[in-house]
Amino acid sequence: MQERRALQNIPIFAQLSPPQLELVMRALDRRAYRAGEDIFVQGGAADGLIIVETGEAVLFRTEADGDQTPLATIRAGQFVNEEALFTEAVQSATLRAAQPVTVCKLTRSALTRLLNEQPDLGGAFGLGDGSAAESISPQFAEQREDEEILVQTRRHWWSFARRAWLLLLLMIAMWVGAYLLEAQVLSLALLGMSLIAPGAALLYFFLEWRNDAVIVTDQRIIRVNRTILTMVRQVTQIGLESVHEINFEFPSYDPFARLFRYGQVIVKTAGAQGNLELDFMPNPAQFQKLIIEDRGYFESRKAQRHHKIVRAELQRWLAGEADDDDIAARSIESDEPPKPIRGSNGYLSSRIEMSNGDIVYRKHVSVWAQHIFIPLVIILVSLASLALSAALLNPDLRLIAMPIAFVVLLVGCLAYYWMDWDWRNDLYIISDDTITLVHKRPFFLQSLRDQILVERIDNVESVSRGILAALMRYGNVRMSLVGADEPKMFHRVARPQEIQQEISRRQHNKAARRAKFDAMQQRQILDEYLEAANGGGKHPNSIAARGMVSSAVSDNSLAHAPETGAILPASSPDRNRPPRLPRKILRAAPETPAARPAISDQSSARRPKRFRAPGSGQT
């Protein structure tokens, strides 16, 4: 009842009916915290709504000088982070339990699954007729919130039929034989065998064909391969920015390829390891055309987003909302070392979230169990030997047996320490800009640290093989890099698909941050140029300086700084360097209507057409 009242007090849940509230309550995750424990930490990812069920918690902000500023006291029945249900956000403060606290958490992913399973909840949440709900309700597990599916298809139906026709003939022959047999028992037995053998094989091949999928979105290409018999799940994805070439061919050895219009599509990237081969693709020429149009559409939207960010930064500059000191302050990172905020309480945590937003992964706990098994057996055997020696052996034999048992115990403890330390210090660290692979050995025998830039990753693939891997949910993550001969690997990590999506999300966010940074650079370059034009005087807040560009910004265009003749102050460290120019996203104002660029707004960008492959269906 207390949970129900707390939910009804939240505006977005106020219009829900009792059955709908019950569905939301089932999606809540209840957690208990001791006094002094942090429920979430400033700087961490905000991934959902927090409702305090019992107890009391304090919300405070840590300032740059280390002082803690109290913001509010959150008591039973109150909530925070409502906006995090629908958008990615960062915690701007820390929530700490002032006394033993029980909280209920509704994560953004749980709400997404709920809206996907219960579409009628969209109207109750105020999302209208479902159009808004589509933006947070993915059609496949790896879909991003701002991602639109252009085509979702399977391999051509002939990839199933080429295996099925012989089994169908065998089944029909067995039915005819059963009909011709006079003995009823043999006839029934033959009918049963026709269903068990060819029928089961037909069902298996059909499920194998239906399990696989190829998805093209407005941001990337995804291939999902599943094998039921060997319990293999392989997900490969390539961002459209990594696609350099698309080829297709009809196999010359297959006479049915041209007849049924299927072939092989090869998506090439900068690195040969990242190429993606799609066999039995229906309508390969049309599929190739779709990806080419999608690639062009992606680049045009990227340029338009960049242009809008630049315009927004310049509008803020003209309004005097930020100055050079603000820009410099944004570029300075905190020197405070990151601290674990989640996943660090457990001794065998394989995923640890850090306060700076990084995520640290270890190998699956089964790797730890496999490594320490033999040392643990040695320790137990040596302890048993010591106990038996002390209880059963005479003093003369005890003098020999007990030192040997002590030596074996020491060796077992050393081996246990070695194996545990080795597992604990083999780390995979995912940050906003880099991915770091750390491999260490005790006593400084080995320390390898391999760091990869996120933008160098061409292709990310997650693979889970075998029944044990499927049951324990572990596998490998493979990253193909631009210009590298060998891929980088995360070996035997827990939930490889989630790690793959985390890397993909960091790549996506990196592009957005780069556009924001370029926009700030544009503003700073224009600032320096106008300062030089004014004779070195400070101008960001002057009316004259704003008037020089306000009309250009309002007209959706800006003139470039001249390539030569720029004057820099004598104190400038860049005086002897070539002048930095704005990128061509800020285009010069056209002199005539005919010279004006064709793309001036996102709505004018040509969206690639969708298509549905004949006979392939939608997954």
Coordinates of C-alpha atoms in Angstrom, one line a residue, residues 33-383:
Y33 CA 21.0 0.7 2.6
R34 CA 22.7 1.1 5.9
A35 CA 23.2 4.6 7.5
G36 CA 26.1 6.4 5.8
E37 CA 25.9 4.4 2.5
D38 CA 25.5 6.3 -0.8
I39 CA 22.4 5.5 -2.8
F40 CA 23.9 7.4 -5.8
V41 CA 27.0 9.5 -6.2
Q42 CA 27.5 12.9 -7.8
G43 CA 28.9 12.5 -11.3
G44 CA 27.5 9.0 -11.8
A45 CA 24.9 8.0 -14.4
A46 CA 21.3 8.6 -13.5
D47 CA 19.5 5.6 -14.8
G48 CA 16.1 5.8 -13.1
L49 CA 13.6 7.0 -10.5
I50 CA 14.4 6.6 -6.8
I51 CA 11.5 6.4 -4.3
V52 CA 12.3 6.3 -0.6
E53 CA 10.1 3.7 1.0
T54 CA 11.3 3.8 4.6
G55 CA 13.9 5.9 6.4
E56 CA 15.5 9.2 5.5
A57 CA 18.3 10.2 3.1
V58 CA 20.2 13.5 2.6
L59 CA 20.8 15.0 -0.8
F60 CA 24.0 17.2 -1.0
R61 CA 26.4 18.5 -3.6
T62 CA 30.2 18.4 -3.3
E63 CA 31.8 21.7 -4.5
A64 CA 35.1 22.0 -6.3
D65 CA 36.9 22.9 -3.0
G66 CA 35.6 19.7 -1.3
D67 CA 32.8 21.4 0.7
Q68 CA 29.5 19.6 0.9
T69 CA 26.4 21.7 0.4
P70 CA 23.1 20.2 1.7
L71 CA 20.3 20.4 -0.7
A72 CA 17.3 18.5 0.7
T73 CA 16.2 15.7 3.0
I74 CA 14.3 12.9 1.2
R75 CA 11.9 11.2 3.5
A76 CA 9.6 8.2 3.2
G77 CA 7.2 8.6 0.3
Q78 CA 9.3 11.2 -1.5
F79 CA 11.2 10.6 -4.8
V80 CA 14.1 12.0 -6.9
N81 CA 15.4 11.5 -10.5
E82 CA 12.0 11.5 -12.3
E83 CA 13.5 12.9 -15.5
A84 CA 16.0 10.0 -15.7
L85 CA 13.2 7.7 -16.7
F86 CA 13.2 9.1 -20.2
T87 CA 16.6 10.7 -20.9
E88 CA 20.2 9.9 -20.1
A89 CA 21.5 12.2 -17.4
V90 CA 24.3 12.6 -14.8
Q91 CA 23.8 12.9 -11.1
S92 CA 24.3 16.5 -10.0
A93 CA 24.4 15.6 -6.3
T94 CA 24.9 12.7 -3.9
L95 CA 22.1 10.9 -2.0
R96 CA 23.3 9.3 1.2
A97 CA 21.3 7.3 3.8
A98 CA 21.0 9.3 7.0
Q99 CA 19.6 6.2 8.7
P100 CA 18.7 2.6 7.5
V101 CA 16.8 3.2 4.3
T102 CA 14.8 1.1 1.9
V103 CA 14.4 2.5 -1.6
C104 CA 12.4 1.4 -4.6
K105 CA 14.1 2.0 -8.0
L106 CA 12.5 2.0 -11.4
T107 CA 15.2 2.0 -14.1
R108 CA 14.9 3.5 -17.5
S109 CA 15.5 0.0 -19.1
A110 CA 12.7 -1.5 -16.9
L111 CA 10.3 1.2 -18.0
T112 CA 11.3 0.7 -21.6
R113 CA 10.5 -3.1 -21.4
L114 CA 7.2 -2.3 -19.6
L115 CA 6.1 0.1 -22.4
N116 CA 7.2 -2.4 -25.0
E117 CA 5.1 -5.2 -23.4
Q118 CA 2.1 -2.9 -22.5
P119 CA 1.8 -0.2 -25.3
D120 CA -1.4 1.1 -23.7
L121 CA 0.7 2.5 -20.9
G122 CA 2.0 5.2 -23.2
G123 CA -1.2 7.2 -23.1
A124 CA -1.4 6.9 -19.4
F125 CA 2.1 8.3 -19.1
G126 CA 1.1 11.2 -21.2
L127 CA 3.0 10.0 -24.3
G128 CA 0.0 10.5 -26.6
D129 CA -1.1 7.9 -29.1
G130 CA 2.2 6.0 -28.9
S131 CA 4.3 8.1 -31.2
A132 CA 6.3 9.4 -28.2
A133 CA 6.5 5.9 -26.7
E134 CA 8.2 4.6 -29.8
S135 CA 11.2 6.8 -29.0
I136 CA 11.9 4.8 -25.8
S137 CA 10.4 1.5 -26.7
P138 CA 13.0 -0.5 -28.7
Q139 CA 12.0 -3.0 -31.3
F140 CA 15.1 -5.1 -30.6
A141 CA 17.3 -5.5 -27.6
E142 CA 20.2 -3.4 -28.8
Q143 CA 18.2 -0.4 -30.1
R144 CA 19.1 3.0 -28.9
E145 CA 16.5 5.5 -27.8
D146 CA 17.2 7.9 -30.7
E147 CA 17.6 5.2 -33.3
E148 CA 15.2 4.5 -36.2
I149 CA 15.0 1.1 -38.0
L150 CA 15.1 1.3 -41.8
V151 CA 15.0 -2.5 -42.5
Q152 CA 14.8 -5.5 -40.3
T153 CA 15.1 -8.7 -42.3
R154 CA 16.3 -12.3 -42.4
R155 CA 18.3 -14.3 -44.8
H156 CA 16.5 -15.2 -48.1
W157 CA 13.8 -17.9 -47.7
W158 CA 15.9 -20.2 -50.0
S159 CA 18.5 -20.6 -47.3
F160 CA 15.9 -22.6 -45.4
A161 CA 14.2 -24.2 -48.5
R162 CA 17.5 -25.6 -49.9
R163 CA 17.7 -27.8 -46.8
A164 CA 14.0 -28.4 -46.5
W165 CA 13.0 -29.8 -49.9
L166 CA 14.9 -33.1 -49.4
L167 CA 13.4 -33.6 -46.0
L168 CA 10.0 -32.9 -47.4
L169 CA 10.5 -35.5 -50.1
L170 CA 11.6 -38.0 -47.5
M171 CA 8.6 -37.3 -45.3
I172 CA 6.2 -37.7 -48.3
A173 CA 7.9 -41.0 -49.3
M174 CA 7.4 -42.3 -45.7
W175 CA 3.8 -41.3 -45.8
V176 CA 3.2 -43.1 -49.1
G177 CA 5.0 -46.2 -47.7
A178 CA 2.8 -46.1 -44.6
Y179 CA -0.3 -45.9 -46.8
L180 CA 0.9 -48.9 -48.9
L181 CA 1.7 -51.1 -45.9
E182 CA -1.0 -53.5 -44.9
A183 CA 0.1 -54.1 -41.4
Q184 CA -1.4 -51.3 -39.2
V185 CA 1.3 -51.4 -36.6
L186 CA 4.1 -50.9 -39.2
S187 CA 2.1 -48.2 -40.9
L188 CA 1.6 -46.3 -37.6
A189 CA 5.3 -46.7 -36.8
L190 CA 6.4 -45.4 -40.1
L191 CA 4.1 -42.4 -39.7
G192 CA 5.5 -41.7 -36.3
M193 CA 9.1 -41.9 -37.6
S194 CA 8.2 -39.4 -40.4
L195 CA 7.2 -36.9 -37.8
I196 CA 10.0 -37.5 -35.4
A197 CA 13.0 -37.6 -37.8
P198 CA 12.3 -35.4 -40.9
G199 CA 9.7 -33.4 -39.1
A200 CA 12.0 -32.5 -36.2
A201 CA 14.8 -31.6 -38.7
L202 CA 12.4 -29.3 -40.6
L203 CA 11.4 -27.6 -37.4
Y204 CA 15.0 -27.1 -36.4
F205 CA 16.1 -25.7 -39.7
F206 CA 13.1 -23.3 -39.7
L207 CA 13.9 -22.0 -36.3
E208 CA 17.6 -21.6 -37.2
W209 CA 16.5 -19.5 -40.2
R210 CA 14.0 -17.5 -38.2
N211 CA 16.5 -16.8 -35.3
D212 CA 18.9 -14.8 -37.5
A213 CA 18.4 -11.2 -38.4
V214 CA 20.0 -8.3 -40.2
I215 CA 19.0 -4.8 -39.1
V216 CA 19.9 -1.5 -40.7
T217 CA 19.1 1.6 -38.7
D218 CA 19.8 5.3 -39.4
Q219 CA 23.0 4.9 -37.3
R220 CA 24.5 1.4 -37.8
I221 CA 24.3 -2.1 -39.3
I222 CA 23.6 -5.0 -37.0
R223 CA 23.8 -8.8 -37.7
V224 CA 22.4 -11.3 -35.1
N225 CA 23.3 -14.9 -35.6
R226 CA 22.0 -17.7 -33.2
T227 CA 22.7 -21.4 -33.3
I228 CA 20.3 -23.4 -31.3
L229 CA 22.1 -26.7 -31.2
T230 CA 25.5 -25.3 -30.0
M231 CA 23.9 -22.4 -28.0
V232 CA 25.8 -19.7 -29.9
R233 CA 24.7 -16.1 -30.0
Q234 CA 26.8 -13.7 -32.1
V235 CA 25.9 -10.0 -32.5
T236 CA 28.0 -7.9 -34.8
Q237 CA 27.5 -4.2 -35.4
I238 CA 29.2 -1.5 -37.6
G239 CA 28.5 2.2 -37.2
L240 CA 27.6 4.0 -40.5
E241 CA 30.5 6.4 -39.9
S242 CA 32.9 3.3 -40.3
V243 CA 31.4 2.1 -43.6
H244 CA 33.7 2.8 -46.5
E245 CA 32.6 0.5 -49.2
I246 CA 29.6 -1.8 -50.0
N247 CA 29.8 -4.6 -52.6
F248 CA 27.5 -7.4 -53.5
E249 CA 27.8 -10.4 -55.8
F250 CA 25.7 -13.4 -57.0
P251 CA 27.7 -16.6 -56.3
S252 CA 28.7 -18.1 -59.6
Y253 CA 28.5 -21.6 -58.2
D254 CA 24.9 -21.2 -57.2
P255 CA 22.5 -21.3 -60.1
F256 CA 19.5 -20.3 -57.9
A257 CA 21.1 -17.0 -56.8
R258 CA 20.0 -15.0 -59.9
L259 CA 16.8 -17.0 -60.2
F260 CA 15.6 -16.1 -56.6
R261 CA 17.5 -12.8 -56.4
Y262 CA 19.8 -13.4 -53.4
G263 CA 23.5 -12.8 -53.0
Q264 CA 26.3 -11.9 -50.7
V265 CA 26.7 -8.3 -49.5
I266 CA 30.1 -7.2 -48.2
V267 CA 30.3 -4.1 -46.0
K268 CA 33.9 -2.9 -45.8
T269 CA 35.5 -0.6 -43.2
A270 CA 38.9 1.0 -42.9
G271 CA 40.3 -2.1 -41.2
A272 CA 40.1 -5.5 -42.9
Q273 CA 39.3 -7.2 -39.6
G274 CA 36.1 -5.1 -39.4
N275 CA 34.5 -6.2 -42.7
L276 CA 31.0 -7.7 -42.5
E277 CA 29.9 -10.4 -44.9
L278 CA 26.1 -11.0 -45.2
D279 CA 25.3 -14.1 -47.2
F280 CA 21.9 -15.1 -48.7
M281 CA 20.7 -11.4 -48.6
P282 CA 17.5 -10.9 -50.5
N283 CA 17.6 -8.2 -53.2
P284 CA 21.3 -7.4 -52.7
A285 CA 21.3 -4.5 -55.2
Q286 CA 18.4 -2.8 -53.4
F287 CA 20.1 -3.6 -50.0
Q288 CA 23.3 -2.0 -51.2
K289 CA 21.5 1.1 -52.4
L290 CA 19.7 1.4 -49.1
I291 CA 23.0 1.4 -47.1
I292 CA 24.6 3.9 -49.5
E293 CA 21.6 6.3 -49.1
D294 CA 21.5 5.7 -45.4
R295 CA 25.2 6.5 -45.2
G296 CA 24.6 9.8 -47.1
Y297 CA 21.6 10.6 -45.0
F298 CA 23.7 9.9 -41.8
E299 CA 26.4 12.3 -42.9
S300 CA 24.0 15.1 -43.8
R301 CA 22.2 14.8 -40.5
K302 CA 25.6 14.8 -38.7
A303 CA 26.5 18.0 -40.5
Q304 CA 23.2 19.6 -39.7
R305 CA 23.4 18.6 -36.0
H306 CA 26.9 20.1 -35.9
H307 CA 25.6 23.3 -37.6
K308 CA 22.8 23.6 -35.0
I309 CA 25.2 23.1 -32.1
V310 CA 27.5 25.8 -33.5
R311 CA 24.6 28.2 -33.9
A312 CA 23.4 27.5 -30.3
E313 CA 26.9 28.2 -29.0
L314 CA 27.2 31.4 -30.9
Q315 CA 23.7 32.5 -29.7
R316 CA 24.9 31.9 -26.1
W317 CA 28.0 33.9 -26.9
L318 CA 26.0 36.7 -28.3
A319 CA 23.7 36.6 -25.2
G320 CA 26.8 36.8 -22.9
E321 CA 25.9 33.5 -21.2
A322 CA 29.5 32.2 -21.2
D323 CA 32.9 33.7 -21.6
D324 CA 36.5 32.5 -22.2
D325 CA 36.9 31.6 -18.5
D326 CA 33.8 29.4 -18.7
I327 CA 35.2 27.6 -21.7
A328 CA 38.5 27.1 -20.0
A329 CA 36.8 25.8 -16.9
R330 CA 34.9 23.2 -18.9
S331 CA 38.1 21.8 -20.3
I332 CA 39.7 21.2 -16.9
E333 CA 39.0 17.8 -15.5
S334 CA 38.8 17.0 -11.8
D335 CA 42.1 15.8 -10.2
E336 CA 40.2 13.8 -7.6
P337 CA 40.8 10.0 -8.2
P338 CA 37.7 8.1 -9.2
K339 CA 36.0 5.9 -6.6
P340 CA 33.9 2.8 -6.9
I341 CA 30.2 3.7 -6.5
R342 CA 28.5 0.4 -7.4
G343 CA 29.5 -3.2 -7.7
S344 CA 32.4 -2.8 -5.3
N345 CA 30.8 -4.2 -2.2
G346 CA 30.9 -7.8 -3.4
Y347 CA 34.1 -9.7 -3.2
L348 CA 33.6 -11.2 -6.6
S349 CA 32.2 -8.2 -8.5
S350 CA 32.9 -8.5 -12.2
R351 CA 31.4 -5.0 -13.1
I352 CA 32.3 -1.9 -11.1
E353 CA 31.0 1.6 -11.8
M354 CA 33.3 4.4 -11.0
S355 CA 32.5 8.0 -9.8
N356 CA 33.9 9.5 -13.0
G357 CA 31.6 7.5 -15.2
D358 CA 34.1 4.7 -16.1
I359 CA 33.0 1.1 -15.9
V360 CA 35.6 -1.6 -14.9
Y361 CA 35.0 -5.2 -15.9
R362 CA 36.7 -8.3 -14.8
K363 CA 36.5 -11.8 -16.2
H364 CA 33.5 -13.9 -15.3
V365 CA 33.5 -15.4 -11.8
S366 CA 33.7 -18.8 -13.3
V367 CA 37.2 -18.0 -14.4
W368 CA 38.1 -17.2 -10.8
A369 CA 36.5 -20.4 -9.6
Q370 CA 38.4 -22.4 -12.3
H371 CA 41.8 -20.8 -11.3
I372 CA 41.5 -21.2 -7.5
F373 CA 40.1 -24.7 -7.6
I374 CA 43.4 -26.6 -7.5
P375 CA 45.0 -24.2 -4.9
L376 CA 41.9 -24.5 -2.7
V377 CA 42.1 -28.3 -2.9
I378 CA 45.7 -28.2 -1.9
I379 CA 44.9 -26.0 1.1
L380 CA 42.1 -28.3 2.3
V381 CA 44.2 -31.4 1.8
S382 CA 47.1 -29.9 3.7
L383 CA 44.8 -28.8 6.6

